[in-house]
mmCIF file of C-alpha atoms in Angstrom:
data_model
loop_
_atom_site.group_PDB
_atom_site.id
_atom_site.type_symbol
_atom_site.label_atom_id
_atom_site.label_comp_id
_atom_site.label_asym_id
_atom_site.label_seq_id
_atom_site.Cartn_x
_atom_site.Cartn_y
_atom_site.Cartn_z
ATOM 1 C CA UNK O 619 96.940 112.344 112.286
ATOM 2 C CA UNK O 620 95.790 115.929 112.633
ATOM 3 C CA UNK O 621 96.475 118.373 109.821
ATOM 4 C CA UNK O 622 99.027 120.375 111.870
ATOM 5 C CA UNK O 623 100.931 117.143 112.438
ATOM 6 C CA UNK O 624 101.107 116.660 108.662
ATOM 7 C CA UNK O 625 102.736 120.080 108.293
ATOM 8 C CA UNK O 626 105.307 119.019 110.850
ATOM 9 C CA UNK O 627 105.883 115.802 108.885
ATOM 10 C CA UNK O 628 106.483 117.648 105.605
ATOM 11 C CA UNK O 629 109.035 119.854 107.324
ATOM 12 C CA UNK O 630 110.720 116.782 108.781
ATOM 13 C CA UNK O 631 110.839 115.064 105.382
ATOM 14 C CA UNK O 632 112.478 118.103 103.811
ATOM 15 C CA UNK O 633 115.066 118.393 106.578
ATOM 16 C CA UNK O 634 115.886 114.687 106.499
ATOM 17 C CA UNK O 635 116.296 114.573 102.733
ATOM 18 C CA UNK O 636 118.752 117.461 102.866
ATOM 19 C CA UNK O 637 120.611 115.825 105.737
ATOM 20 C CA UNK O 638 121.250 112.519 103.980
ATOM 21 C CA UNK O 639 124.647 113.251 102.506
ATOM 22 C CA UNK O 640 125.853 114.909 105.684
ATOM 23 C CA UNK O 641 124.617 112.110 107.923
ATOM 24 C CA UNK O 642 126.189 109.382 105.860
ATOM 25 C CA UNK O 643 129.520 111.170 105.992
ATOM 26 C CA UNK O 644 129.619 111.461 109.767
ATOM 27 C CA UNK O 645 132.121 109.529 111.814
ATOM 28 C CA UNK O 646 130.019 107.398 114.094
ATOM 29 C CA UNK O 647 130.636 105.450 117.248
ATOM 30 C CA UNK O 648 128.600 102.576 118.597
ATOM 31 C CA UNK O 649 128.090 101.154 122.032
ATOM 32 C CA UNK O 650 130.968 98.840 123.024
ATOM 33 C CA UNK O 651 129.521 97.259 126.154
ATOM 34 C CA UNK O 652 126.295 97.029 128.141
ATOM 35 C CA UNK O 653 126.344 98.346 131.686
ATOM 36 C CA UNK O 654 123.866 98.665 134.523
ATOM 37 C CA UNK O 655 120.337 99.521 133.421
ATOM 38 C CA UNK O 656 119.209 103.119 133.889
ATOM 39 C CA UNK O 657 115.807 102.136 135.267
ATOM 40 C CA UNK O 658 113.632 102.841 132.255
ATOM 41 C CA UNK O 659 113.366 102.813 128.467
ATOM 42 C CA UNK O 660 110.996 104.794 126.231
ATOM 43 C CA UNK O 661 109.737 103.215 123.022
ATOM 44 C CA UNK O 662 107.772 104.654 120.095
ATOM 45 C CA UNK O 663 105.784 101.729 118.715
ATOM 46 C CA UNK O 664 102.945 100.678 116.478
ATOM 47 C CA UNK O 665 99.690 99.901 118.339
ATOM 48 C CA UNK O 666 99.735 96.315 119.611
ATOM 49 C CA UNK O 667 103.513 95.971 119.388
ATOM 50 C CA UNK O 668 104.388 96.389 123.088
ATOM 51 C CA UNK O 669 101.813 94.553 125.209
ATOM 52 C CA UNK O 670 101.758 94.194 128.999
ATOM 53 C CA UNK O 671 98.523 92.223 129.344
ATOM 54 C CA UNK O 672 96.229 95.226 129.660
ATOM 55 C CA UNK O 673 94.197 94.330 126.565
ATOM 56 C CA UNK O 674 94.418 90.560 127.055
ATOM 57 C CA UNK O 675 96.170 88.964 130.037
ATOM 58 C CA UNK O 676 97.502 86.225 127.783
ATOM 59 C CA UNK O 677 99.653 88.692 125.844
ATOM 60 C CA UNK O 678 102.324 90.265 128.013
ATOM 61 C CA UNK O 679 105.998 90.552 127.101
ATOM 62 C CA UNK O 680 106.701 93.628 129.235
ATOM 63 C CA UNK O 681 106.046 92.654 132.859
ATOM 64 C CA UNK O 682 108.667 89.911 133.076
ATOM 65 C CA UNK O 683 111.221 92.083 131.274
ATOM 66 C CA UNK O 684 110.706 94.891 133.784
ATOM 67 C CA UNK O 685 111.182 92.479 136.685
ATOM 68 C CA UNK O 686 114.313 90.834 135.321
ATOM 69 C CA UNK O 687 115.999 93.959 133.935
ATOM 70 C CA UNK O 688 114.882 96.641 136.360
ATOM 71 C CA UNK O 689 113.966 98.770 133.336
ATOM 72 C CA UNK O 690 110.463 100.236 133.279
ATOM 73 C CA UNK O 691 109.013 100.291 129.770
ATOM 74 C CA UNK O 692 107.287 103.498 128.634
ATOM 75 C CA UNK O 693 105.398 103.278 125.334
ATOM 76 C CA UNK O 694 104.219 106.007 122.981
ATOM 77 C CA UNK O 695 102.073 104.591 120.171
ATOM 78 C CA UNK O 696 102.232 106.146 116.715
ATOM 79 C CA UNK O 697 99.692 105.631 113.958
ATOM 80 C CA UNK O 698 101.902 106.245 110.907
ATOM 81 C CA UNK O 699 105.538 106.105 109.897
ATOM 82 C CA UNK O 700 105.527 109.864 109.386
ATOM 83 C CA UNK O 701 104.415 110.349 112.971
ATOM 84 C CA UNK O 702 107.251 108.095 114.137
ATOM 85 C CA UNK O 703 109.797 110.126 112.186
ATOM 86 C CA UNK O 704 108.418 113.362 113.629
ATOM 87 C CA UNK O 705 108.529 112.024 117.206
ATOM 88 C CA UNK O 706 112.089 110.755 116.847
ATOM 89 C CA UNK O 707 113.083 114.044 115.248
ATOM 90 C CA UNK O 708 111.760 115.873 118.316
ATOM 91 C CA UNK O 709 113.685 113.540 120.645
ATOM 92 C CA UNK O 710 113.112 112.228 124.130
ATOM 93 C CA UNK O 711 112.727 108.574 123.127
ATOM 94 C CA UNK O 712 115.155 105.666 123.181
ATOM 95 C CA UNK O 713 113.753 103.185 120.656
ATOM 96 C CA UNK O 714 111.315 103.105 117.752
ATOM 97 C CA UNK O 715 109.764 100.149 115.881
ATOM 98 C CA UNK O 716 110.262 101.695 112.443
ATOM 99 C CA UNK O 717 108.934 100.378 109.154
ATOM 100 C CA UNK O 718 110.927 100.579 105.949
ATOM 101 C CA UNK O 719 109.348 103.860 104.870
ATOM 102 C CA UNK O 720 110.729 105.515 108.026
ATOM 103 C CA UNK O 721 113.945 103.698 108.853
ATOM 104 C CA UNK O 722 116.188 105.126 106.143
ATOM 105 C CA UNK O 723 114.863 108.618 106.788
ATOM 106 C CA UNK O 724 115.938 108.223 110.410
ATOM 107 C CA UNK O 725 119.371 107.047 109.325
ATOM 108 C CA UNK O 726 119.689 109.865 106.784
ATOM 109 C CA UNK O 727 118.689 112.451 109.361
ATOM 110 C CA UNK O 728 121.264 111.190 111.836
ATOM 111 C CA UNK O 729 118.523 110.435 114.379
ATOM 112 C CA UNK O 730 119.511 106.822 115.085
ATOM 113 C CA UNK O 731 122.798 105.194 115.959
ATOM 114 C CA UNK O 732 124.533 102.105 114.651
ATOM 115 C CA UNK O 733 123.622 98.917 116.482
ATOM 116 C CA UNK O 734 126.437 96.754 117.858
ATOM 117 C CA UNK O 735 125.060 93.333 117.010
ATOM 118 C CA UNK O 736 127.860 91.693 118.994
ATOM 119 C CA UNK O 737 126.055 92.888 122.128
ATOM 120 C CA UNK O 738 122.847 91.125 121.098
ATOM 121 C CA UNK O 739 123.393 87.357 121.511
ATOM 122 C CA UNK O 740 120.128 86.466 119.768
ATOM 123 C CA UNK O 741 121.101 88.334 116.599
ATOM 124 C CA UNK O 742 122.387 85.036 115.212
ATOM 125 C CA UNK O 743 118.831 83.676 115.342
ATOM 126 C CA UNK O 744 117.344 86.422 113.130
ATOM 127 C CA UNK O 745 115.919 85.314 109.771
ATOM 128 C CA UNK O 746 118.752 85.523 107.226
ATOM 129 C CA UNK O 747 116.370 87.341 104.856
ATOM 130 C CA UNK O 748 116.235 90.204 107.361
ATOM 131 C CA UNK O 749 119.715 90.418 108.864
ATOM 132 C CA UNK O 750 121.128 92.616 106.107
ATOM 133 C CA UNK O 751 117.884 94.049 104.783
ATOM 134 C CA UNK O 752 118.371 97.385 102.965
ATOM 135 C CA UNK O 753 115.784 99.199 105.096
ATOM 136 C CA UNK O 754 118.014 99.068 108.199
ATOM 137 C CA UNK O 755 121.485 98.359 106.764
ATOM 138 C CA UNK O 756 123.540 101.199 105.262
ATOM 139 C CA UNK O 757 127.092 100.702 103.994
ATOM 140 C CA UNK O 758 127.335 97.454 105.920
ATOM 141 C CA UNK O 759 126.240 99.028 109.194
ATOM 142 C CA UNK O 760 123.128 97.900 111.043
ATOM 143 C CA UNK O 761 120.847 100.630 112.343
ATOM 144 C CA UNK O 762 117.996 98.404 113.429
ATOM 145 C CA UNK O 763 117.107 95.033 114.910
ATOM 146 C CA UNK O 764 114.376 93.184 112.941
ATOM 147 C CA UNK O 765 111.171 92.871 114.957
ATOM 148 C CA UNK O 766 108.201 91.618 112.865
ATOM 149 C CA UNK O 767 106.957 91.725 109.285
ATOM 150 C CA UNK O 768 103.775 91.156 107.332
ATOM 151 C CA UNK O 769 101.434 92.284 104.525
ATOM 152 C CA UNK O 770 98.839 95.042 104.261
ATOM 153 C CA UNK O 771 95.781 92.905 103.596
ATOM 154 C CA UNK O 772 92.326 93.594 102.159
ATOM 155 C CA UNK O 773 89.742 93.229 104.935
ATOM 156 C CA UNK O 774 86.155 92.600 103.837
ATOM 157 C CA UNK O 775 82.717 91.973 105.298
ATOM 158 C CA UNK O 776 81.778 88.323 104.808
ATOM 159 C CA UNK O 777 78.053 89.107 104.739
ATOM 160 C CA UNK O 778 78.586 91.346 101.712
ATOM 161 C CA UNK O 779 81.261 89.212 100.059
ATOM 162 C CA UNK O 780 80.202 85.560 100.188
ATOM 163 C CA UNK O 781 83.406 84.839 98.294
ATOM 164 C CA UNK O 782 86.650 86.684 98.966
ATOM 165 C CA UNK O 783 87.233 89.617 96.589
ATOM 166 C CA UNK O 784 90.021 88.880 94.138
ATOM 167 C CA UNK O 785 91.154 92.441 93.381
ATOM 168 C CA UNK O 786 91.926 95.703 95.118
ATOM 169 C CA UNK O 787 89.502 97.310 92.668
ATOM 170 C CA UNK O 788 86.753 97.029 95.313
ATOM 171 C CA UNK O 789 88.366 99.945 97.167
ATOM 172 C CA UNK O 790 89.761 101.864 94.187
ATOM 173 C CA UNK O 791 87.001 101.769 91.562
ATOM 174 C CA UNK O 792 83.340 102.679 92.037
ATOM 175 C CA UNK O 793 81.232 99.567 91.525
ATOM 176 C CA UNK O 794 78.213 97.589 92.663
ATOM 177 C CA UNK O 795 79.165 95.029 95.320
ATOM 178 C CA UNK O 796 77.711 91.495 95.628
ATOM 179 C CA UNK O 797 74.936 92.766 97.915
ATOM 180 C CA UNK O 798 73.598 94.959 95.095
ATOM 181 C CA UNK O 799 74.770 98.237 96.662
ATOM 182 C CA UNK O 800 77.520 100.634 95.591
ATOM 183 C CA UNK O 801 80.855 100.648 97.367
ATOM 184 C CA UNK O 802 80.664 104.450 97.613
ATOM 185 C CA UNK O 803 80.797 105.526 101.249
ATOM 186 C CA UNK O 804 81.526 101.964 102.377
ATOM 187 C CA UNK O 805 85.279 101.600 101.921
ATOM 188 C CA UNK O 806 88.333 102.967 103.701
ATOM 189 C CA UNK O 807 91.944 103.760 102.832
ATOM 190 C CA UNK O 808 95.061 104.323 104.948
ATOM 191 C CA UNK O 809 95.850 107.988 105.493
ATOM 192 C CA UNK O 810 99.646 107.744 105.328
ATOM 193 C CA UNK O 811 101.319 108.973 102.114
ATOM 194 C CA UNK O 812 102.946 105.557 101.690
ATOM 195 C CA UNK O 813 99.463 104.338 100.660
ATOM 196 C CA UNK O 814 100.242 105.811 97.250
ATOM 197 C CA UNK O 815 102.284 102.625 96.735
ATOM 198 C CA UNK O 816 99.123 100.520 97.231
ATOM 199 C CA UNK O 817 97.452 102.378 94.384
ATOM 200 C CA UNK O 818 100.599 101.982 92.271
ATOM 201 C CA UNK O 819 100.653 98.243 92.938
ATOM 202 C CA UNK O 820 97.042 98.001 91.767
ATOM 203 C CA UNK O 821 97.739 99.977 88.583
ATOM 204 C CA UNK O 822 100.839 97.894 87.878
ATOM 205 C CA UNK O 823 98.467 95.113 86.862
ATOM 206 C CA UNK O 824 95.301 97.061 86.003
ATOM 207 C CA UNK O 825 97.137 99.335 83.537
ATOM 208 C CA UNK O 826 100.288 97.528 82.372
ATOM 209 C CA UNK O 827 100.806 100.177 79.680
ATOM 210 C CA UNK O 828 102.068 102.502 82.437
ATOM 211 C CA UNK O 829 105.097 100.254 82.840
ATOM 212 C CA UNK O 830 105.142 100.349 86.637
ATOM 213 C CA UNK O 831 107.750 97.893 87.889
ATOM 214 C CA UNK O 832 108.215 99.059 91.454
ATOM 215 C CA UNK O 833 105.412 100.841 93.405
ATOM 216 C CA UNK O 834 108.032 102.943 95.228
ATOM 217 C CA UNK O 835 109.780 104.070 92.036
ATOM 218 C CA UNK O 836 107.331 106.106 89.991
ATOM 219 C CA UNK O 837 108.320 108.465 87.205
ATOM 220 C CA UNK O 838 106.196 111.545 86.627
ATOM 221 C CA UNK O 839 103.804 109.913 84.163
ATOM 222 C CA UNK O 840 103.252 106.865 86.362
ATOM 223 C CA UNK O 841 102.899 108.977 89.458
ATOM 224 C CA UNK O 842 100.310 111.273 87.875
ATOM 225 C CA UNK O 843 98.200 108.253 86.890
ATOM 226 C CA UNK O 844 98.356 106.940 90.466
ATOM 227 C CA UNK O 845 97.363 110.332 91.873
ATOM 228 C CA UNK O 846 94.365 110.510 89.527
ATOM 229 C CA UNK O 847 93.220 107.108 90.779
ATOM 230 C CA UNK O 848 93.504 108.270 94.387
ATOM 231 C CA UNK O 849 91.523 111.431 93.608
ATOM 232 C CA UNK O 850 88.718 109.252 92.248
ATOM 233 C CA UNK O 851 88.966 107.001 95.286
ATOM 234 C CA UNK O 852 88.487 110.063 97.490
ATOM 235 C CA UNK O 853 84.871 110.182 96.310
ATOM 236 C CA UNK O 854 84.359 106.654 97.638
ATOM 237 C CA UNK O 855 86.028 107.037 101.025
ATOM 238 C CA UNK O 856 84.000 108.651 103.828
ATOM 239 C CA UNK O 857 86.816 108.378 106.351
ATOM 240 C CA UNK O 858 90.499 107.510 106.135
ATOM 241 C CA UNK O 859 92.081 105.421 108.886
ATOM 242 C CA UNK O 860 95.370 105.554 110.725
ATOM 243 C CA UNK O 861 94.390 104.500 114.249
ATOM 244 C CA UNK O 862 94.023 100.717 114.361
ATOM 245 C CA UNK O 863 91.519 100.701 117.219
ATOM 246 C CA UNK O 864 89.391 103.398 115.598
ATOM 247 C CA UNK O 865 89.270 101.357 112.409
ATOM 248 C CA UNK O 866 88.092 98.357 114.418
ATOM 249 C CA UNK O 867 85.240 100.477 115.774
ATOM 250 C CA UNK O 868 84.489 101.830 112.308
ATOM 251 C CA UNK O 869 84.003 98.341 110.941
ATOM 252 C CA UNK O 870 81.609 97.540 113.765
ATOM 253 C CA UNK O 871 79.551 100.738 113.646
ATOM 254 C CA UNK O 872 80.011 102.684 110.403
ATOM 255 C CA UNK O 873 78.747 100.263 107.765
ATOM 256 C CA UNK O 874 82.156 99.775 106.169
ATOM 257 C CA UNK O 875 82.671 96.645 104.098
ATOM 258 C CA UNK O 876 86.213 96.775 102.643
ATOM 259 C CA UNK O 877 89.559 98.392 103.391
ATOM 260 C CA UNK O 878 93.291 97.947 103.435
ATOM 261 C CA UNK O 879 94.363 97.018 106.942
ATOM 262 C CA UNK O 880 96.843 95.142 109.098
ATOM 263 C CA UNK O 881 96.248 91.560 110.264
ATOM 264 C CA UNK O 882 96.018 93.027 113.791
ATOM 265 C CA UNK O 883 92.610 94.612 113.142
ATOM 266 C CA UNK O 884 91.354 91.516 111.372
ATOM 267 C CA UNK O 885 92.324 89.317 114.311
ATOM 268 C CA UNK O 886 90.642 91.625 116.817
ATOM 269 C CA UNK O 887 87.409 91.754 114.858
ATOM 270 C CA UNK O 888 87.369 88.005 114.304
ATOM 271 C CA UNK O 889 87.956 87.448 118.033
ATOM 272 C CA UNK O 890 84.848 89.571 118.650
ATOM 273 C CA UNK O 891 82.913 87.384 116.204
ATOM 274 C CA UNK O 892 82.497 90.181 113.669
ATOM 275 C CA UNK O 893 81.754 89.129 110.049
ATOM 276 C CA UNK O 894 85.155 89.940 108.568
ATOM 277 C CA UNK O 895 87.966 88.092 106.840
ATOM 278 C CA UNK O 896 91.035 89.136 104.865
ATOM 279 C CA UNK O 897 92.808 88.279 101.648
ATOM 280 C CA UNK O 898 95.869 89.232 99.604
ATOM 281 C CA UNK O 899 94.321 89.997 96.176
ATOM 282 C CA UNK O 900 95.719 88.962 92.812
ATOM 283 C CA UNK O 901 97.755 92.170 92.465
ATOM 284 C CA UNK O 902 99.751 91.284 95.589
ATOM 285 C CA UNK O 903 100.209 93.552 98.584
ATOM 286 C CA UNK O 904 102.459 96.133 100.083
ATOM 287 C CA UNK O 905 103.872 95.255 103.467
ATOM 288 C CA UNK O 906 106.077 96.230 106.354
ATOM 289 C CA UNK O 907 109.254 94.829 107.828
ATOM 290 C CA UNK O 908 109.825 96.645 111.096
ATOM 291 C CA UNK O 909 113.137 97.207 112.843
ATOM 292 C CA UNK O 910 113.748 98.475 116.367
ATOM 293 C CA UNK O 911 116.109 101.450 116.110
ATOM 294 C CA UNK O 912 118.072 103.285 118.820
ATOM 295 C CA UNK O 913 117.967 107.093 119.037
ATOM 296 C CA UNK O 914 121.380 108.717 118.741
ATOM 297 C CA UNK O 915 120.747 110.711 121.934
ATOM 298 C CA UNK O 916 119.234 107.873 123.964
ATOM 299 C CA UNK O 917 119.580 108.455 127.702
ATOM 300 C CA UNK O 918 118.856 104.814 128.525
ATOM 301 C CA UNK O 919 121.189 102.926 126.198
ATOM 302 C CA UNK O 920 121.782 99.993 128.546
ATOM 303 C CA UNK O 921 118.080 99.379 129.091
ATOM 304 C CA UNK O 922 117.566 99.805 125.350
ATOM 305 C CA UNK O 923 120.078 97.064 124.537
ATOM 306 C CA UNK O 924 118.490 94.816 127.136
ATOM 307 C CA UNK O 925 115.155 95.351 125.386
ATOM 308 C CA UNK O 926 116.676 94.654 121.963
ATOM 309 C CA UNK O 927 117.860 91.261 123.181
ATOM 310 C CA UNK O 928 114.544 90.579 124.895
ATOM 311 C CA UNK O 929 112.642 91.478 121.710
ATOM 312 C CA UNK O 930 114.315 88.611 119.850
ATOM 313 C CA UNK O 931 113.412 85.874 122.318
ATOM 314 C CA UNK O 932 111.314 83.139 120.651
ATOM 315 C CA UNK O 933 108.585 83.585 123.293
ATOM 316 C CA UNK O 934 108.192 87.321 122.615
ATOM 317 C CA UNK O 935 108.416 86.826 118.868
ATOM 318 C CA UNK O 936 105.815 84.057 118.823
ATOM 319 C CA UNK O 937 103.403 85.772 121.197
ATOM 320 C CA UNK O 938 103.588 89.023 119.243
ATOM 321 C CA UNK O 939 103.072 87.250 115.923
ATOM 322 C CA UNK O 940 99.981 85.568 117.352
ATOM 323 C CA UNK O 941 98.630 88.851 118.707
ATOM 324 C CA UNK O 942 99.342 91.044 115.698
ATOM 325 C CA UNK O 943 98.939 88.519 112.899
ATOM 326 C CA UNK O 944 102.500 89.174 111.798
ATOM 327 C CA UNK O 945 105.533 86.999 111.074
ATOM 328 C CA UNK O 946 108.419 86.650 113.561
ATOM 329 C CA UNK O 947 111.888 87.834 112.613
ATOM 330 C CA UNK O 948 113.185 84.791 114.495
ATOM 331 C CA UNK O 949 112.107 81.609 112.634
ATOM 332 C CA UNK O 950 112.547 79.386 115.715
ATOM 333 C CA UNK O 951 109.542 81.233 117.197
ATOM 334 C CA UNK O 952 107.366 79.446 114.657
ATOM 335 C CA UNK O 953 107.480 76.189 116.599
ATOM 336 C CA UNK O 954 106.406 75.392 120.130
ATOM 337 C CA UNK O 955 104.558 78.628 120.902
ATOM 338 C CA UNK O 956 101.249 77.932 122.627
ATOM 339 C CA UNK O 957 99.599 81.118 121.355
ATOM 340 C CA UNK O 958 100.884 81.064 117.776
ATOM 341 C CA UNK O 959 100.683 77.328 117.198
ATOM 342 C CA UNK O 960 102.911 75.396 114.817
ATOM 343 C CA UNK O 961 100.953 76.559 111.749
ATOM 344 C CA UNK O 962 100.717 80.217 112.768
ATOM 345 C CA UNK O 963 103.724 81.416 110.791
ATOM 346 C CA UNK O 964 102.483 79.769 107.608
ATOM 347 C CA UNK O 965 99.025 81.259 108.117
ATOM 348 C CA UNK O 966 100.510 84.722 108.693
ATOM 349 C CA UNK O 967 102.542 84.544 105.471
ATOM 350 C CA UNK O 968 106.024 83.251 106.322
ATOM 351 C CA UNK O 969 106.397 81.829 102.804
ATOM 352 C CA UNK O 970 105.087 84.970 101.063
ATOM 353 C CA UNK O 971 108.154 87.104 101.747
ATOM 354 C CA UNK O 972 109.080 87.404 98.066
ATOM 355 C CA UNK O 973 105.515 88.394 97.101
ATOM 356 C CA UNK O 974 105.352 91.471 99.315
ATOM 357 C CA UNK O 975 106.398 94.943 98.180
ATOM 358 C CA UNK O 976 107.855 96.125 101.466
ATOM 359 C CA UNK O 977 107.487 99.759 102.470
ATOM 360 C CA UNK O 978 110.448 101.986 101.762
ATOM 361 C CA UNK O 979 110.944 105.716 101.288
ATOM 362 C CA UNK O 980 110.656 106.817 97.626
ATOM 363 C CA UNK O 981 113.696 108.717 96.338
ATOM 364 C CA UNK O 982 114.247 110.972 93.346
ATOM 365 C CA UNK O 983 117.145 108.877 92.068
ATOM 366 C CA UNK O 984 115.830 105.417 91.339
ATOM 367 C CA UNK O 985 116.941 102.306 89.470
ATOM 368 C CA UNK O 986 118.082 102.479 85.868
ATOM 369 C CA UNK O 987 119.211 106.070 86.241
ATOM 370 C CA UNK O 988 115.609 107.248 86.125
ATOM 371 C CA UNK O 989 114.232 110.306 87.867
ATOM 372 C CA UNK O 990 111.342 109.429 90.145
ATOM 373 C CA UNK O 991 108.952 111.383 92.331
ATOM 374 C CA UNK O 992 110.413 111.706 95.878
ATOM 375 C CA UNK O 993 108.594 111.169 99.160
ATOM 376 C CA UNK O 994 108.236 114.863 99.929
ATOM 377 C CA UNK O 995 105.954 115.179 96.887
ATOM 378 C CA UNK O 996 104.046 112.048 97.938
ATOM 379 C CA UNK O 997 103.355 113.596 101.347
ATOM 380 C CA UNK O 998 102.242 116.948 99.943
ATOM 381 C CA UNK O 999 99.910 115.439 97.350
ATOM 382 C CA UNK O 1000 98.323 112.855 99.621
ATOM 383 C CA UNK O 1001 97.528 115.454 102.253
ATOM 384 C CA UNK O 1002 95.871 117.501 99.523
ATOM 385 C CA UNK O 1003 93.787 114.536 98.372
ATOM 386 C CA UNK O 1004 92.589 113.669 101.873
ATOM 387 C CA UNK O 1005 91.737 117.305 102.534
ATOM 388 C CA UNK O 1006 89.551 117.580 99.436
ATOM 389 C CA UNK O 1007 86.020 116.329 98.921
#
C-alpha cells in the first residue's frame, strides 16, 4: 500500500474507533426478503478469493453464478485489511471478504448491515465453530457470512533449508542460515500493522518473562518489546510484502528465502515447481477467518444475498480451499471435491483451529480490566518502522 493510503487508513481507524458506541446504539433493520436481482454486485476481496477461470480454467466459481443469477460480478482486490476498511468507508461496494482485524471495525463504524441468515438456506451448513464467531457477531447479530479460514505460514526455500525451520526466529533475528549465509536482506515481512501480532506471538515463547498471553492484547511494556523486535527486523527486510502476486515474483527473482505468507502463494510457487515449502513453527501462527459482509448502503442487495448463498455451496467452498490453500467454512465441502480431494481439508489445517491466533482488531480495553495498546497506535508505529531504514 502506498504511503498516502496509510494516512487514509489511520484517519479511518480514528473515525471508526470514535463511532463504535454510536454505531452499536443505532436501531438497525435487515433485509426481510430477496427480490429480483439488480444485474450486478461489487465485491472487495482478497486476491484469489473470487476466481472466474482467468488464472486457471479449472478454478471458476463466478461464470455459472452470473448465468444463473443474472448478476454480473465486479471484483476489487485489496492487499490488506486496512485497505478493505478504507474502501468500504469510501463506499460504492456491496460486499467485502473481511478478516477479523477489519470486520469489527466495519461494524463499529456502521459501514455494514446485519445479515438475515434466514434468507441464506446454506447457513445451516456452516461450521459450528464459525457461526457465532466474535469477529462477525455482535450482541447476537450476524454481520458476516463465514467464507474461508487458515493460518499465516512460514514459507521457506528448500534449497537453503534442507529441513523445515522450527521457529519464526529465522525472520525476526539476524542469524546464519543452513547455507552458511546471513538471513539479512533475504527475508520478508507483511506490511500490514496486524503483523505486530506475529512478532508478539514469537516473543510469547521466546521471552516468557514478558507475560504475553494474547498477541492482540499487549500492555505498554509488552508492546514496546514487540516494537523493538520489529525495529531490529527492519534491518533484515529489504522489502515488505502486501501484494500476493508480487511476493510470488519476489521469491522467484529477488533471492528471498523465508517469509510469513498465505498458503495461496505457497501453492502457486509449488505449482510452478519452485523450491519452496511451508510450515507452522513451534510458536504457532496467526491466522484469518474471513466473513463476507454487506455494505449498509449496498445498491445491489438482492444480488448480494444471491452471492452469499452461492458462496456457501460445497463446490465453491471446496474449489476455493483447493486454490487458496485455505479451509472451507462448510465442512461438507471437505469430501467429494475433485480439486480439493478428501484429504485437502486436513492438509490445509482443518484440525488446527484451536492452535491459530485469529486476526482481530486490538482494543484499549482488554481482558482482566487491563489497558492495552489500541490499533490506532499499532498502525502509526508500524508505518514508522517500515518507513525507516
